[in-house]
Amino acid sequence: MEHIRLPKVENVRLLDRVSPRRRRVGTLYLTATHSIFVENESGMRNETWVLHSLVCNVEKQAASASGCPLLIHCKNFQVLQFVISRERECHDVHLSLQRLSQPERYEELYCFSYKPNIDEEERRQEWDFLDLKADYSRMGLPNSLWKLSPVNQHYKVSDTYPADLFVPESATPPVIVGSSKFRSRGRFPALSYYSKENHAAICRSSQPLSGFSARCLEDEQMLEAILRSNPRSDFMYVVDTRPKLNAIANRAAGKGYENEDNYSNIKFQFIGIENIHVMRNSQQKMLEVCELRSPSISDFLEGLESSGWLKHIKAVLDAGIFIAKAVAEEGVSVLVHCSDGWDRTAQVCSVASVLLDPYYRSLKGFMVLIEKDWVSFGHKFSHRCNHLVGDPKEVSPVIDQFLECVWQLMEQFPCAFEFSERLLITIHSHIYSCQFGNFIGNNQRERIELGLRERTHSLWSYIWTNRADYINPLYRPNHSQTQGLLRPSTAPYCFKFWSGLYNRFDRGMHPRQSVEDYLRAIQEETQQLEEQLTSHKEKITQIEQEQEWNVTSKETTFDKSPTVWALGNDLGLANTPQDYTGGFITSSPCQPKADSSLILLPKDLNQTSDSNFSNSSDQESGIADVSCRSPLSEDSTRDADSDEAAYSAA
Amino acid sequence: MEFAEHIKTANVEDVVLRQPLHPPSRGTLCITGHHLLFSDREESSSRQVLLLLRNIDAIEKSVENLLGYPGFFSNAGHSERMSGSSGTITIKCKDLRVLQLDIPGMEQCLNIAHSIETLSCLDSVSDTYPFFYRPTDLSLEDQWDLSSPEKHYSQMKELHERWRLSSVNRDYLVCASYPPAVIVPHSIDDDTLKKAAKFRQGGRFPILCYYHRKNGMVIVRSSQPLTGANRKRCKEDELLLQAVIDGSDKGYIIDTRSSQQAQQARMTGGGFESKSCYSRWKRLHRQMERGKSLQESLIKLVEACGDESHNMDRWLSKLENSKWLSHVQTALSTAGLLAECVERDGHSVLVHGSEGTDCSLLISTLAQLIMDPHCRTMEGFLALLEREWVQAGHPFQHRCAHSAYSHARLQQESPVFLLLLDCVWQLWRQFPLALGFSEALLLRLASQTRRRPNTLKRFRRK
């Protein structure tokens, strides 16, 4: 709180980015965690909340007659432009926000003060939601080829690696330790993905400290052990994800890459993915294109091209495809590394896993994948995402690129993923928001030292509780195309600009209708109606039973007290029809026809949506939906009579 | 049949067909008056390709007299027959398919190539396939009344008070490219129309194409007025336009040329409606690309798509360089402007460019699609195309004779209709629930117009 110089500023204008003449006037509040802009016009209380930890930079621009502009760039690509009438106030807000958005210690982060209404027991259970050991046993590990190694318990061999690691059965602790001494930051080759079907594996490590001529016997043995853990194959790939030039330059610093002559039966391959600095600049350039006010097609395409962003995305995906094909089609194990093995290696391994295994394309599997390849293997989230004030050269959108690769795949395989774009965007914003403890710190050891499991909440269980929001209604796990290895096309025109993420807050740029939302609504409705149907059926059988029972009981008790029984019977009958109508009225307005179609529909969700689409009146309501959101406001042009005529004709 | 004289070799065995993303297959090639037929004659999973010759845009042939044949099929029997001479024909279709045929025997190859070249661009319309196409389950009578001005008029009762159906163009004498019946203001008699038609290029006087039910405003389209360098006037034309906005204070003219282009058109006898003569009309100029440069843009786009280097930067710069998306953007924003004039401002609009057969149709169609939900249904959309393109006289045969691959650079060639389909596709991307038809219809339309551009139109002229 001591950093807030000015908790409340009146008469602030928030400009619309697309059309700056549209502005909202209101009050800006600064709290310990959020900046809140409250619009105080027209009775409607419209609030904009911005988390301090999402603020990327705050820029005070030259004051003009109308006031002093303050430009706020957020890490989730939101851009806010305030105009504060008094320069002094603007100055204070600027300084406060600058300090608040750049915490110096972990303890200042939002996750430590985020206290949703969840009791301690439940909070602890949140962290047990994902279990990486379960994922390894899903892959069939440990088995006769791979074992869980205790060598890195207490993070003694490599402080950036997780404690639990799988290594080849034949790799003894001295070999592992020896190998780790020959690798940057001690990150020795360890298992990332194992294919049950053909025993091929993806391993990851950091670069070897080979310099110009150094060798390490243990490291050579380690690779030999990996090769031997794949009994059907007589060679393995070693993939260096760096451009060759960068790798050669590293040799001068005593690092470098494997010499094919020293290792038996390896095929060495460079895949040129640029380093974190190139990626940071590229994203910066791309974001400048996003921020153009009304770019022409040429401005946009030229800007996109010169940013090189899609080129880099393609490079990451190309590398993932290479590895996935080696594993699935050739049955050959792959060792992947870059320099330190926590940026490009994480990207490439996780992209390959998504391509290879349908499990990682499910909602839970995707969370497991991020937890495994990114969080546990020590992607430096806090450095790369600038959680604390630190070296700006360490910042890089490495995980953004992974999420985008997955998005590009979703565009090519719309039925292959259980989750929707919304999940990627939510994960993206929480990686930066620091609201949950999952992505705080740079490696497992730091996370344990910070006591994140004890003090913060987990994003994964939050997503799981709200999973209905993230489900892709088009998901068809049984579709032949979505099973096994995905074979995406990498022709340049398959790579699209992801406006859903980078222009997330520019509402005007998005499609005016969402097929996904529509399908989701239909699914929900169908489900509700199905539930109703079963409950009604239950009621019917219940009534039938009652009546039967009444009849029999009447017969037996008729002599004793006929009036009482008759009364009870009447009441029962009187109640039920009302229940029926009551039930129908509360359901959706178009229930009669949906009800009738329900009977025709099999349980398959996609079929349901298809037949609903062909249902003419549903389509009509869809069109009505469109028009009211259209910029040209053609809704008012719609004439109910003509519409009906058209549809009856059709 | 007279086609036989163009076919010297009708059958060739052992032809290898190669297509991108398909494994090559070996089979028999046949050529008929209208089709190229390839069949691999396999019992199981037989592959056949039936290609309409009219669909072929360009062919490239190369013959070689070498021994041996480096191919996928290297078993002894075949390679022996192959030795000698062989030829390769690459066929580039108007629907942007590319096929490669490896034909054994130089002579056969040259014969086939010659037949394709001749038969794929027959000049006489009545020799083309639609006149020979006799599907068993369709009769000719009931297909051609999808939409007509008569039907359009009778469907809109609101219109009858101020507009009438005129048969001034009964024998296509007033305007060769208009249908026999047109909708015009009630107060204008046929003689006035005839005089007004003389003042418009190609006789395309202003006629109604859309009536906006909500506020009674209309879209009218025509060709440019023939004001010429000495600023000629035509009283009847002014009367006609006055009658269009009868009762309202203002109308807009959307000219699909820049004002500079419109000025220049006066030198060649064309021109624009000047403020002094048409005082109630406000002109808006929106420059839209047409003709040759649109064709070149498409050629560049297709070339960019065919680039096999898989280089991201090159793709983006080639895409940008083709300017195709800019044309799409201009068309959509001009149509949006037109819709805003009618819907938001509540004014009638006259649309024209120079000839009034290309860009004017493009934006009037798009504007109707934007404003009228009925046009977004399957039936409504087809009726819209029938009305606004076929009957409104878009010269399909000239515009779609060739596609992006052809080396014949014809002056008349222009993919305006394809641009329309692309714009509709873009609308569908933004409003995926708004259209009663899918991408498949657009693709079908795109390939059909390329293959037999003259089908629809010819019948009307009869």
CSV table of N, CA, C and O in Angstrom, one decimal, chain A residues 415-456:
chain,number,residue,atom,x,y,z
A,415,CYS,N,-11.3,-30.8,-35.0
A,415,CYS,CA,-12.0,-31.8,-34.2
A,415,CYS,C,-11.0,-32.6,-33.3
A,415,CYS,O,-11.4,-33.6,-32.6
A,416,ALA,N,-9.7,-32.3,-33.3
A,416,ALA,CA,-8.8,-33.1,-32.7
A,416,ALA,C,-8.5,-32.7,-31.2
A,416,ALA,O,-7.8,-33.5,-30.5
A,417,PHE,N,-8.9,-31.6,-30.8
A,417,PHE,CA,-8.6,-31.1,-29.5
A,417,PHE,C,-9.8,-31.0,-28.6
A,417,PHE,O,-10.9,-30.5,-29.0
A,418,GLU,N,-9.7,-31.5,-27.4
A,418,GLU,CA,-10.9,-31.5,-26.5
A,418,GLU,C,-11.2,-30.1,-26.0
A,418,GLU,O,-12.3,-29.7,-25.6
A,419,PHE,N,-10.1,-29.2,-26.0
A,419,PHE,CA,-10.3,-27.9,-25.5
A,419,PHE,C,-10.3,-26.9,-26.6
A,419,PHE,O,-10.0,-27.2,-27.7
A,420,SER,N,-10.8,-25.7,-26.2
A,420,SER,CA,-10.9,-24.6,-27.3
A,420,SER,C,-9.9,-23.6,-27.1
A,420,SER,O,-9.1,-23.6,-26.2
A,421,GLU,N,-9.8,-22.7,-28.0
A,421,GLU,CA,-8.9,-21.5,-28.0
A,421,GLU,C,-9.0,-20.8,-26.6
A,421,GLU,O,-8.0,-20.3,-26.2
A,422,ARG,N,-10.2,-20.8,-26.0
A,422,ARG,CA,-10.3,-20.1,-24.8
A,422,ARG,C,-9.4,-20.6,-23.7
A,422,ARG,O,-8.9,-19.8,-22.9
A,423,LEU,N,-9.1,-21.9,-23.7
A,423,LEU,CA,-8.2,-22.5,-22.7
A,423,LEU,C,-6.8,-21.9,-22.9
A,423,LEU,O,-6.2,-21.5,-21.9
A,424,LEU,N,-6.4,-21.8,-24.2
A,424,LEU,CA,-5.0,-21.3,-24.4
A,424,LEU,C,-4.9,-19.9,-23.9
A,424,LEU,O,-3.9,-19.5,-23.3
A,425,ILE,N,-6.0,-19.1,-24.2
A,425,ILE,CA,-5.9,-17.7,-23.8
A,425,ILE,C,-5.9,-17.6,-22.3
A,425,ILE,O,-5.2,-16.7,-21.7
A,426,THR,N,-6.7,-18.4,-21.6
A,426,THR,CA,-6.8,-18.3,-20.2
A,426,THR,C,-5.4,-18.7,-19.6
A,426,THR,O,-4.9,-18.0,-18.7
A,427,ILE,N,-4.9,-19.8,-20.1
A,427,ILE,CA,-3.5,-20.2,-19.6
A,427,ILE,C,-2.5,-19.1,-19.8
A,427,ILE,O,-1.8,-18.7,-18.9
A,428,HIS,N,-2.6,-18.5,-21.0
A,428,HIS,CA,-1.6,-17.4,-21.3
A,428,HIS,C,-1.8,-16.3,-20.3
A,428,HIS,O,-0.8,-15.8,-19.8
A,429,SER,N,-3.0,-15.9,-20.1
A,429,SER,CA,-3.1,-14.7,-19.2
A,429,SER,C,-2.7,-15.0,-17.8
A,429,SER,O,-2.2,-14.2,-17.1
A,430,HIS,N,-2.9,-16.3,-17.3
A,430,HIS,CA,-2.6,-16.6,-16.0
A,430,HIS,C,-1.1,-16.9,-15.8
A,430,HIS,O,-0.6,-16.8,-14.7
A,431,ILE,N,-0.4,-17.3,-16.9
A,431,ILE,CA,1.0,-17.4,-16.8
A,431,ILE,C,1.6,-16.1,-16.4
A,431,ILE,O,2.6,-16.0,-15.6
A,432,TYR,N,1.0,-15.0,-16.9
A,432,TYR,CA,1.6,-13.6,-16.7
A,432,TYR,C,0.9,-13.0,-15.4
A,432,TYR,O,1.5,-12.1,-14.9
A,433,SER,N,-0.3,-13.4,-15.1
A,433,SER,CA,-1.0,-12.7,-14.1
A,433,SER,C,-0.5,-12.9,-12.7
A,433,SER,O,-0.7,-12.1,-11.8
A,434,CYS,N,0.2,-14.0,-12.4
A,434,CYS,CA,0.7,-14.4,-11.1
A,434,CYS,C,-0.5,-14.6,-10.1
A,434,CYS,O,-0.3,-14.5,-8.9
A,435,GLN,N,-1.7,-14.8,-10.6
A,435,GLN,CA,-2.8,-15.1,-9.7
A,435,GLN,C,-2.7,-16.4,-9.0
A,435,GLN,O,-3.1,-16.6,-7.9
A,436,PHE,N,-2.2,-17.4,-9.8
A,436,PHE,CA,-2.0,-18.7,-9.2
A,436,PHE,C,-0.5,-19.0,-9.1
A,436,PHE,O,0.3,-18.4,-9.8
A,437,GLY,N,-0.2,-20.0,-8.2
A,437,GLY,CA,1.2,-20.3,-7.9
A,437,GLY,C,1.9,-21.1,-8.9
A,437,GLY,O,3.1,-21.3,-8.8
A,438,ASN,N,1.2,-21.7,-9.9
A,438,ASN,CA,1.8,-22.6,-10.8
A,438,ASN,C,3.1,-22.2,-11.5
A,438,ASN,O,4.0,-22.9,-11.8
A,439,PHE,N,3.1,-20.9,-12.0
A,439,PHE,CA,4.1,-20.5,-12.8
A,439,PHE,C,5.1,-19.5,-12.2
A,439,PHE,O,5.9,-18.8,-12.8
A,440,ILE,N,5.0,-19.5,-10.8
A,440,ILE,CA,5.9,-18.6,-10.1
A,440,ILE,C,7.3,-19.3,-10.0
A,440,ILE,O,7.3,-20.5,-9.8
A,441,GLY,N,8.4,-18.5,-10.0
A,441,GLY,CA,9.7,-19.1,-9.8
A,441,GLY,C,10.2,-19.7,-11.2
A,441,GLY,O,9.5,-19.6,-12.2
A,442,ASN,N,11.4,-20.2,-11.1
A,442,ASN,CA,12.1,-20.6,-12.4
A,442,ASN,C,12.3,-22.1,-12.4
A,442,ASN,O,12.6,-22.6,-13.5
A,443,ASN,N,12.2,-22.8,-11.3
A,443,ASN,CA,12.3,-24.2,-11.4
A,443,ASN,C,11.7,-24.9,-10.1
A,443,ASN,O,11.2,-24.1,-9.2
A,444,GLN,N,11.7,-26.2,-10.1
A,444,GLN,CA,11.0,-26.9,-9.0
A,444,GLN,C,11.6,-26.5,-7.7
A,444,GLN,O,10.8,-26.3,-6.7
A,445,ARG,N,12.9,-26.5,-7.6
A,445,ARG,CA,13.5,-26.2,-6.3
A,445,ARG,C,13.1,-24.8,-5.8
A,445,ARG,O,12.7,-24.7,-4.6
A,446,GLU,N,13.1,-23.8,-6.6
A,446,GLU,CA,12.6,-22.5,-6.2
A,446,GLU,C,11.2,-22.5,-5.7
A,446,GLU,O,10.8,-21.9,-4.7
A,447,ARG,N,10.4,-23.3,-6.4
A,447,ARG,CA,8.9,-23.4,-6.0
A,447,ARG,C,8.8,-24.0,-4.6
A,447,ARG,O,7.9,-23.6,-3.8
A,448,ILE,N,9.6,-25.0,-4.4
A,448,ILE,CA,9.5,-25.6,-3.0
A,448,ILE,C,10.0,-24.7,-2.0
A,448,ILE,O,9.3,-24.5,-0.9
A,449,GLU,N,11.0,-24.0,-2.3
A,449,GLU,CA,11.6,-23.0,-1.3
A,449,GLU,C,10.5,-21.9,-1.0
A,449,GLU,O,10.4,-21.4,0.1
A,450,LEU,N,9.8,-21.5,-2.0
A,450,LEU,CA,8.8,-20.5,-1.9
A,450,LEU,C,7.6,-21.0,-1.1
A,450,LEU,O,6.7,-20.2,-0.7
A,451,GLY,N,7.4,-22.3,-1.0
A,451,GLY,CA,6.3,-22.9,-0.4
A,451,GLY,C,5.0,-22.6,-1.2
A,451,GLY,O,3.9,-22.3,-0.6
A,452,LEU,N,5.1,-22.6,-2.5
A,452,LEU,CA,3.9,-22.3,-3.3
A,452,LEU,C,2.7,-23.3,-3.0
A,452,LEU,O,1.6,-22.9,-3.0
A,453,ARG,N,3.1,-24.5,-2.8
A,453,ARG,CA,2.0,-25.5,-2.6
A,453,ARG,C,1.3,-25.2,-1.3
A,453,ARG,O,0.1,-25.5,-1.1
A,454,GLU,N,2.0,-24.6,-0.4
A,454,GLU,CA,1.4,-24.3,0.9
A,454,GLU,C,0.6,-23.0,1.0
A,454,GLU,O,-0.2,-22.8,1.8
A,455,ARG,N,1.0,-22.1,0.1
A,455,ARG,CA,0.5,-20.7,0.3
A,455,ARG,C,-0.4,-20.2,-0.9
A,455,ARG,O,-1.0,-19.1,-0.8
A,456,THR,N,-0.4,-20.9,-2.0
A,456,THR,CA,-1.1,-20.3,-3.1
A,456,THR,C,-2.1,-21.3,-3.7
A,456,THR,O,-2.2,-22.5,-3.3
